[in-house]
Amino acid sequence: DIQLTQSPSFIYASVGDRVSISCRASQAISLHLNWYQQKPGRVPKLLIYAASTLQSGVPSRFTGSRSGTDFTLTITSLQPEDFATYYCQQGHSAPRTFGPGTKVDIK
Amino acid sequence: QVVLQESGPGLVRPSQTLSLTCSVSGGSMNEAGVYWTWIRQQPGKGLEWLGFFSWIGITHYNPSLESRLTISQGTSKTHFSLHLSSVTAADTALYLCARDRGIAHLGSTIHYFDSWGQGILVTVSS
């Protein structure tokens, strides 16, 4: 099974900050990595698929990148509505797996 | 726009079987490249993929739950179900159904969860 590790677990940031979240896969998954945002009491929302493709309707301040088995989600200028938990997820093979999540909280 | 909706009991006794249904509307369950999926989230925890069945009837389960879990399509082909046997308090969670959709992208088939139900909270307690 493919394991995903995320870092950091928590980010304390302010509005306007640039925030980066890392996700590392335990084996090669090419670009089969997706990012989701989840707010309390809400279901996850797809932000980015295929490592770097922005889902329709998602603001352009969200970007994704890949280097080998390392993936990064960057929020270029954090907005109040971006305080949430972010999960990476691999769609390369079954069983599908999620990273443990990164909570972005107000500093 | 496909819409998914979970239904079932909110309380299950320990050692019993948890049975949930996900109703699918606005889309075909026979669409190629789609895996109909169950995911859960224990209180305060992350997302745990439970399993899926595909448009051609293939199933795949989380190895940690495989001996207790069955996911299948309903006879009307407008819903699919989850059955988790011998539940314990550790199975208390928000259960979500989702559509795992495959699309052609840059020469590959990319899979992601593009539609989710609102979730149903299931508590295992006597």
Short mmCIF file of N, CA, C and O in Angstrom, two decimals, chain A residues 7-105:
data_model
loop_
_atom_site.label_atom_id
_atom_site.label_comp_id
_atom_site.label_asym_id
_atom_site.label_seq_id
_atom_site.Cartn_x
_atom_site.Cartn_y
_atom_site.Cartn_z
N SER A 7 3.62 17.12 6.05
CA SER A 7 4.27 17.98 7.03
C SER A 7 4.10 19.43 6.63
O SER A 7 4.04 19.75 5.44
N PRO A 8 3.97 20.32 7.65
CA PRO A 8 3.85 19.98 9.06
C PRO A 8 2.43 19.52 9.38
O PRO A 8 1.56 19.54 8.50
N SER A 9 2.19 19.12 10.60
CA SER A 9 0.85 18.75 11.03
C SER A 9 -0.01 19.98 11.29
O SER A 9 -1.23 19.93 11.12
N PHE A 10 0.64 21.02 11.75
CA PHE A 10 -0.06 22.28 12.04
C PHE A 10 0.73 23.44 11.47
O PHE A 10 1.97 23.41 11.47
N ILE A 11 0.02 24.42 10.99
CA ILE A 11 0.62 25.69 10.56
C ILE A 11 -0.17 26.80 11.21
O ILE A 11 -1.41 26.84 11.10
N TYR A 12 0.54 27.68 11.89
CA TYR A 12 -0.10 28.87 12.44
C TYR A 12 0.35 30.06 11.59
O TYR A 12 1.54 30.33 11.48
N ALA A 13 -0.62 30.70 10.96
CA ALA A 13 -0.28 31.73 9.99
C ALA A 13 -1.27 32.89 10.07
O ALA A 13 -2.33 32.78 10.71
N SER A 14 -0.91 33.95 9.39
CA SER A 14 -1.74 35.16 9.35
C SER A 14 -2.26 35.39 7.94
O SER A 14 -1.68 34.88 6.97
N VAL A 15 -3.32 36.16 7.86
CA VAL A 15 -3.86 36.53 6.55
C VAL A 15 -2.76 37.22 5.75
O VAL A 15 -2.05 38.08 6.26
N GLY A 16 -2.61 36.80 4.49
CA GLY A 16 -1.59 37.37 3.63
C GLY A 16 -0.31 36.55 3.57
O GLY A 16 0.52 36.76 2.67
N ASP A 17 -0.15 35.62 4.51
CA ASP A 17 1.06 34.79 4.53
C ASP A 17 1.07 33.82 3.35
O ASP A 17 0.04 33.43 2.82
N ARG A 18 2.29 33.43 2.98
CA ARG A 18 2.49 32.34 2.03
C ARG A 18 2.68 31.06 2.82
O ARG A 18 3.51 31.01 3.73
N VAL A 19 1.89 30.06 2.49
CA VAL A 19 1.89 28.80 3.26
C VAL A 19 2.17 27.64 2.31
O VAL A 19 1.60 27.57 1.21
N SER A 20 3.02 26.73 2.75
CA SER A 20 3.33 25.54 1.95
C SER A 20 3.16 24.28 2.79
O SER A 20 3.58 24.24 3.96
N ILE A 21 2.53 23.29 2.19
CA ILE A 21 2.29 21.99 2.84
C ILE A 21 2.93 20.91 1.98
O ILE A 21 2.74 20.90 0.75
N SER A 22 3.66 20.02 2.62
CA SER A 22 4.34 18.96 1.89
C SER A 22 3.66 17.62 2.07
O SER A 22 3.09 17.33 3.12
N CYS A 23 3.76 16.81 1.04
CA CYS A 23 3.20 15.45 1.06
C CYS A 23 4.20 14.55 0.34
O CYS A 23 4.59 14.84 -0.80
N ARG A 24 4.62 13.50 1.00
CA ARG A 24 5.59 12.58 0.41
C ARG A 24 4.97 11.19 0.27
O ARG A 24 4.40 10.66 1.23
N ALA A 25 5.08 10.61 -0.89
CA ALA A 25 4.56 9.27 -1.14
C ALA A 25 5.65 8.22 -0.90
O ALA A 25 6.83 8.48 -1.15
N SER A 26 5.25 7.06 -0.42
CA SER A 26 6.20 6.00 -0.08
C SER A 26 6.76 5.29 -1.31
O SER A 26 7.74 4.55 -1.19
N GLN A 27 6.16 5.53 -2.46
CA GLN A 27 6.68 4.97 -3.70
C GLN A 27 6.23 5.87 -4.84
O GLN A 27 5.43 6.78 -4.65
N ALA A 28 6.77 5.61 -6.01
CA ALA A 28 6.46 6.45 -7.17
C ALA A 28 4.99 6.38 -7.53
O ALA A 28 4.42 5.29 -7.65
N ILE A 29 4.39 7.56 -7.67
CA ILE A 29 2.97 7.63 -8.05
C ILE A 29 2.77 8.60 -9.21
O ILE A 29 1.65 9.04 -9.47
N SER A 30 3.88 8.95 -9.87
CA SER A 30 3.79 9.90 -10.99
C SER A 30 3.05 11.15 -10.51
O SER A 30 3.39 11.71 -9.48
N LEU A 31 2.03 11.56 -11.25
CA LEU A 31 1.32 12.77 -10.84
C LEU A 31 -0.06 12.46 -10.25
O LEU A 31 -0.93 13.33 -10.22
N HIS A 32 -0.23 11.24 -9.72
CA HIS A 32 -1.52 10.81 -9.20
C HIS A 32 -1.73 11.25 -7.75
O HIS A 32 -1.97 10.42 -6.85
N LEU A 33 -1.69 12.55 -7.54
CA LEU A 33 -1.80 13.09 -6.20
C LEU A 33 -2.77 14.26 -6.23
O LEU A 33 -2.67 15.15 -7.10
N ASN A 34 -3.71 14.23 -5.30
CA ASN A 34 -4.76 15.24 -5.22
C ASN A 34 -4.72 15.93 -3.86
O ASN A 34 -4.24 15.36 -2.88
N TRP A 35 -5.23 17.15 -3.83
CA TRP A 35 -5.30 17.92 -2.59
C TRP A 35 -6.74 18.32 -2.31
O TRP A 35 -7.46 18.75 -3.21
N TYR A 36 -7.13 18.20 -1.04
CA TYR A 36 -8.48 18.55 -0.60
C TYR A 36 -8.39 19.51 0.58
O TYR A 36 -7.46 19.45 1.38
N GLN A 37 -9.42 20.34 0.69
CA GLN A 37 -9.58 21.24 1.83
C GLN A 37 -10.82 20.81 2.60
O GLN A 37 -11.86 20.53 1.99
N GLN A 38 -10.71 20.74 3.91
CA GLN A 38 -11.87 20.41 4.72
C GLN A 38 -12.02 21.42 5.85
O GLN A 38 -11.09 21.65 6.63
N LYS A 39 -13.19 22.01 5.93
CA LYS A 39 -13.52 22.92 7.02
C LYS A 39 -14.38 22.18 8.05
O LYS A 39 -15.06 21.21 7.69
N PRO A 40 -14.37 22.62 9.30
CA PRO A 40 -15.14 21.92 10.34
C PRO A 40 -16.61 21.76 9.95
O PRO A 40 -17.25 22.71 9.51
N GLY A 41 -17.12 20.54 10.11
CA GLY A 41 -18.51 20.27 9.80
C GLY A 41 -18.84 20.19 8.32
O GLY A 41 -20.01 20.08 7.96
N ARG A 42 -17.81 20.22 7.47
CA ARG A 42 -18.03 20.18 6.04
C ARG A 42 -17.32 18.97 5.43
O ARG A 42 -16.38 18.42 6.00
N VAL A 43 -17.77 18.58 4.25
CA VAL A 43 -17.09 17.49 3.56
C VAL A 43 -15.87 18.06 2.83
O VAL A 43 -15.81 19.25 2.54
N PRO A 44 -14.90 17.20 2.53
CA PRO A 44 -13.72 17.69 1.80
C PRO A 44 -14.08 18.26 0.43
O PRO A 44 -15.02 17.81 -0.22
N LYS A 45 -13.28 19.22 0.04
CA LYS A 45 -13.46 19.88 -1.26
C LYS A 45 -12.18 19.71 -2.07
O LYS A 45 -11.09 19.98 -1.59
N LEU A 46 -12.33 19.23 -3.30
CA LEU A 46 -11.17 19.05 -4.17
C LEU A 46 -10.60 20.40 -4.58
O LEU A 46 -11.32 21.27 -5.08
N LEU A 47 -9.30 20.57 -4.36
CA LEU A 47 -8.62 21.80 -4.76
C LEU A 47 -7.78 21.58 -6.03
O LEU A 47 -7.86 22.37 -6.97
N ILE A 48 -6.97 20.56 -5.98
CA ILE A 48 -6.00 20.29 -7.04
C ILE A 48 -5.98 18.81 -7.33
O ILE A 48 -5.99 17.99 -6.40
N TYR A 49 -5.95 18.45 -8.60
CA TYR A 49 -5.78 17.06 -8.99
C TYR A 49 -4.59 16.94 -9.93
O TYR A 49 -4.09 17.94 -10.45
N ALA A 50 -4.14 15.70 -10.09
CA ALA A 50 -2.96 15.45 -10.93
C ALA A 50 -1.78 16.33 -10.53
O ALA A 50 -1.09 16.89 -11.38
N ALA A 51 -1.59 16.47 -9.25
CA ALA A 51 -0.45 17.16 -8.64
C ALA A 51 -0.49 18.68 -8.78
O ALA A 51 -0.10 19.40 -7.84
N SER A 52 -0.95 19.19 -9.94
CA SER A 52 -0.82 20.63 -10.15
C SER A 52 -1.97 21.28 -10.92
O SER A 52 -1.91 22.48 -11.20
N THR A 53 -3.01 20.53 -11.24
CA THR A 53 -4.13 21.08 -12.00
C THR A 53 -5.20 21.59 -11.06
O THR A 53 -5.73 20.85 -10.23
N LEU A 54 -5.52 22.85 -11.20
CA LEU A 54 -6.49 23.50 -10.33
C LEU A 54 -7.91 23.08 -10.72
O LEU A 54 -8.31 23.15 -11.88
N GLN A 55 -8.67 22.61 -9.74
CA GLN A 55 -10.07 22.26 -9.99
C GLN A 55 -10.83 23.53 -10.34
O GLN A 55 -10.55 24.63 -9.81
N SER A 56 -11.81 23.38 -11.22
CA SER A 56 -12.62 24.52 -11.64
C SER A 56 -13.23 25.23 -10.43
O SER A 56 -13.78 24.59 -9.53
N GLY A 57 -13.12 26.54 -10.43
CA GLY A 57 -13.72 27.34 -9.37
C GLY A 57 -12.82 27.59 -8.17
O GLY A 57 -13.17 28.38 -7.29
N VAL A 58 -11.67 26.93 -8.12
CA VAL A 58 -10.74 27.11 -7.00
C VAL A 58 -9.86 28.33 -7.29
O VAL A 58 -9.32 28.47 -8.39
N PRO A 59 -9.68 29.22 -6.31
CA PRO A 59 -8.87 30.42 -6.55
C PRO A 59 -7.44 30.11 -6.94
O PRO A 59 -6.85 29.11 -6.49
N SER A 60 -6.89 30.97 -7.76
CA SER A 60 -5.54 30.75 -8.29
C SER A 60 -4.44 30.92 -7.25
O SER A 60 -3.27 30.64 -7.54
N ARG A 61 -4.77 31.36 -6.05
CA ARG A 61 -3.75 31.43 -5.00
C ARG A 61 -3.33 30.05 -4.52
O ARG A 61 -2.32 29.90 -3.83
N PHE A 62 -4.10 29.03 -4.88
CA PHE A 62 -3.73 27.64 -4.58
C PHE A 62 -2.93 27.07 -5.76
O PHE A 62 -3.38 27.12 -6.90
N THR A 63 -1.75 26.56 -5.45
CA THR A 63 -0.94 25.93 -6.49
C THR A 63 -0.37 24.62 -5.97
O THR A 63 -0.17 24.46 -4.76
N GLY A 64 -0.14 23.69 -6.90
CA GLY A 64 0.45 22.42 -6.55
C GLY A 64 1.66 22.14 -7.41
O GLY A 64 1.72 22.57 -8.56
N SER A 65 2.61 21.46 -6.81
CA SER A 65 3.82 21.11 -7.56
C SER A 65 4.29 19.72 -7.15
O SER A 65 3.85 19.17 -6.13
N ARG A 66 5.19 19.18 -7.97
CA ARG A 66 5.69 17.84 -7.73
C ARG A 66 7.17 17.77 -8.06
O ARG A 66 7.64 18.37 -9.04
N SER A 67 7.93 17.04 -7.21
CA SER A 67 9.31 16.71 -7.49
C SER A 67 9.52 15.26 -7.07
O SER A 67 9.65 14.97 -5.89
N GLY A 68 9.49 14.37 -8.04
CA GLY A 68 9.61 12.96 -7.73
C GLY A 68 8.41 12.48 -6.93
O GLY A 68 7.28 12.57 -7.38
N THR A 69 8.67 12.01 -5.71
CA THR A 69 7.58 11.54 -4.84
C THR A 69 7.22 12.59 -3.79
O THR A 69 6.48 12.30 -2.86
N ASP A 70 7.74 13.80 -3.96
CA ASP A 70 7.43 14.90 -3.06
C ASP A 70 6.48 15.88 -3.74
O ASP A 70 6.75 16.32 -4.86
N PHE A 71 5.40 16.20 -3.04
CA PHE A 71 4.39 17.09 -3.57
C PHE A 71 4.18 18.26 -2.61
O PHE A 71 4.34 18.10 -1.39
N THR A 72 3.85 19.41 -3.16
CA THR A 72 3.66 20.59 -2.33
C THR A 72 2.39 21.33 -2.74
O THR A 72 2.14 21.53 -3.93
N LEU A 73 1.62 21.69 -1.73
CA LEU A 73 0.49 22.60 -1.92
C LEU A 73 0.90 23.95 -1.34
O LEU A 73 1.35 24.03 -0.20
N THR A 74 0.77 24.99 -2.14
CA THR A 74 1.12 26.33 -1.70
C THR A 74 -0.08 27.24 -1.80
O THR A 74 -0.80 27.23 -2.80
N ILE A 75 -0.30 28.01 -0.77
CA ILE A 75 -1.29 29.09 -0.78
C ILE A 75 -0.49 30.38 -0.79
O ILE A 75 0.22 30.67 0.18
N THR A 76 -0.58 31.13 -1.86
CA THR A 76 0.35 32.25 -2.04
C THR A 76 0.04 33.43 -1.12
O THR A 76 0.96 34.14 -0.69
N SER A 77 -1.22 33.65 -0.83
CA SER A 77 -1.61 34.74 0.08
C SER A 77 -2.84 34.29 0.84
O SER A 77 -3.96 34.34 0.31
N LEU A 78 -2.61 33.84 2.05
CA LEU A 78 -3.67 33.21 2.84
C LEU A 78 -4.84 34.16 3.09
O LEU A 78 -4.64 35.33 3.46
N GLN A 79 -6.04 33.67 2.82
CA GLN A 79 -7.25 34.45 3.04
C GLN A 79 -8.02 33.89 4.24
O GLN A 79 -7.82 32.73 4.63
N PRO A 80 -8.90 34.68 4.86
CA PRO A 80 -9.63 34.20 6.04
C PRO A 80 -10.36 32.88 5.82
O PRO A 80 -10.43 32.04 6.72
N GLU A 81 -10.87 32.67 4.62
CA GLU A 81 -11.62 31.44 4.33
C GLU A 81 -10.71 30.23 4.09
O GLU A 81 -11.21 29.11 3.91
N ASP A 82 -9.41 30.42 4.13
CA ASP A 82 -8.47 29.31 3.88
C ASP A 82 -8.07 28.58 5.16
O ASP A 82 -7.36 27.57 5.08
N PHE A 83 -8.49 29.08 6.31
CA PHE A 83 -8.15 28.37 7.54
C PHE A 83 -8.99 27.09 7.60
O PHE A 83 -10.21 27.13 7.68
N ALA A 84 -8.30 25.98 7.53
CA ALA A 84 -8.95 24.68 7.33
C ALA A 84 -7.89 23.59 7.47
O ALA A 84 -6.71 23.89 7.74
N THR A 85 -8.32 22.35 7.28
CA THR A 85 -7.39 21.23 7.24
C THR A 85 -7.24 20.77 5.80
O THR A 85 -8.22 20.69 5.06
N TYR A 86 -6.00 20.47 5.41
CA TYR A 86 -5.70 20.08 4.05
C TYR A 86 -5.17 18.65 4.02
O TYR A 86 -4.33 18.27 4.85
N TYR A 87 -5.68 17.88 3.08
CA TYR A 87 -5.29 16.48 2.94
C TYR A 87 -4.76 16.22 1.53
O TYR A 87 -5.35 16.70 0.55
N CYS A 88 -3.69 15.47 1.43
CA CYS A 88 -3.30 14.92 0.14
C CYS A 88 -3.89 13.52 0.02
O CYS A 88 -4.22 12.88 1.04
N GLN A 89 -4.02 13.04 -1.20
CA GLN A 89 -4.62 11.73 -1.45
C GLN A 89 -4.05 11.17 -2.76
O GLN A 89 -3.93 11.91 -3.73
N GLN A 90 -3.70 9.91 -2.75
CA GLN A 90 -3.17 9.32 -3.98
C GLN A 90 -4.25 8.53 -4.71
O GLN A 90 -5.01 7.78 -4.11
N GLY A 91 -4.31 8.76 -6.02
CA GLY A 91 -5.25 8.03 -6.88
C GLY A 91 -4.52 7.08 -7.81
O GLY A 91 -5.06 6.66 -8.83
N HIS A 92 -3.28 6.73 -7.45
CA HIS A 92 -2.46 5.88 -8.31
C HIS A 92 -2.96 4.44 -8.31
O HIS A 92 -3.00 3.76 -9.35
N SER A 93 -3.31 3.96 -7.13
CA SER A 93 -3.70 2.55 -7.03
C SER A 93 -4.56 2.34 -5.79
O SER A 93 -4.63 3.20 -4.91
N ALA A 94 -5.22 1.19 -5.74
CA ALA A 94 -6.00 0.82 -4.58
C ALA A 94 -5.15 -0.06 -3.66
O ALA A 94 -4.36 -0.88 -4.15
N PRO A 95 -5.30 0.07 -2.35
CA PRO A 95 -6.25 0.96 -1.69
C PRO A 95 -5.84 2.43 -1.79
O PRO A 95 -4.66 2.77 -1.69
N ARG A 96 -6.80 3.29 -2.07
CA ARG A 96 -6.54 4.71 -2.03
C ARG A 96 -6.09 5.09 -0.62
O ARG A 96 -6.52 4.47 0.36
N THR A 97 -5.27 6.10 -0.51
CA THR A 97 -4.83 6.55 0.80
C THR A 97 -4.80 8.06 0.86
O THR A 97 -4.61 8.74 -0.16
N PHE A 98 -5.01 8.56 2.08
CA PHE A 98 -4.93 9.98 2.37
C PHE A 98 -3.73 10.24 3.26
O PHE A 98 -3.33 9.38 4.06
N GLY A 99 -3.19 11.43 3.16
CA GLY A 99 -2.25 11.88 4.16
C GLY A 99 -2.98 12.17 5.46
O GLY A 99 -4.21 12.29 5.47
N PRO A 100 -2.25 12.31 6.57
CA PRO A 100 -2.87 12.53 7.88
C PRO A 100 -3.46 13.92 8.07
O PRO A 100 -4.19 14.14 9.03
N GLY A 101 -3.17 14.83 7.16
CA GLY A 101 -3.75 16.17 7.25
C GLY A 101 -2.83 17.20 7.83
O GLY A 101 -1.96 16.91 8.65
N THR A 102 -3.02 18.44 7.39
CA THR A 102 -2.32 19.61 7.92
C THR A 102 -3.36 20.66 8.25
O THR A 102 -4.13 21.07 7.38
N LYS A 103 -3.40 21.06 9.50
CA LYS A 103 -4.35 22.07 9.92
C LYS A 103 -3.70 23.45 9.84
O LYS A 103 -2.65 23.68 10.44
N VAL A 104 -4.33 24.34 9.11
CA VAL A 104 -3.87 25.72 9.02
C VAL A 104 -4.75 26.56 9.92
O VAL A 104 -5.97 26.67 9.71
N ASP A 105 -4.14 27.14 10.93
CA ASP A 105 -4.88 27.86 11.96
C ASP A 105 -4.37 29.29 12.07
O ASP A 105 -3.26 29.61 11.61
#
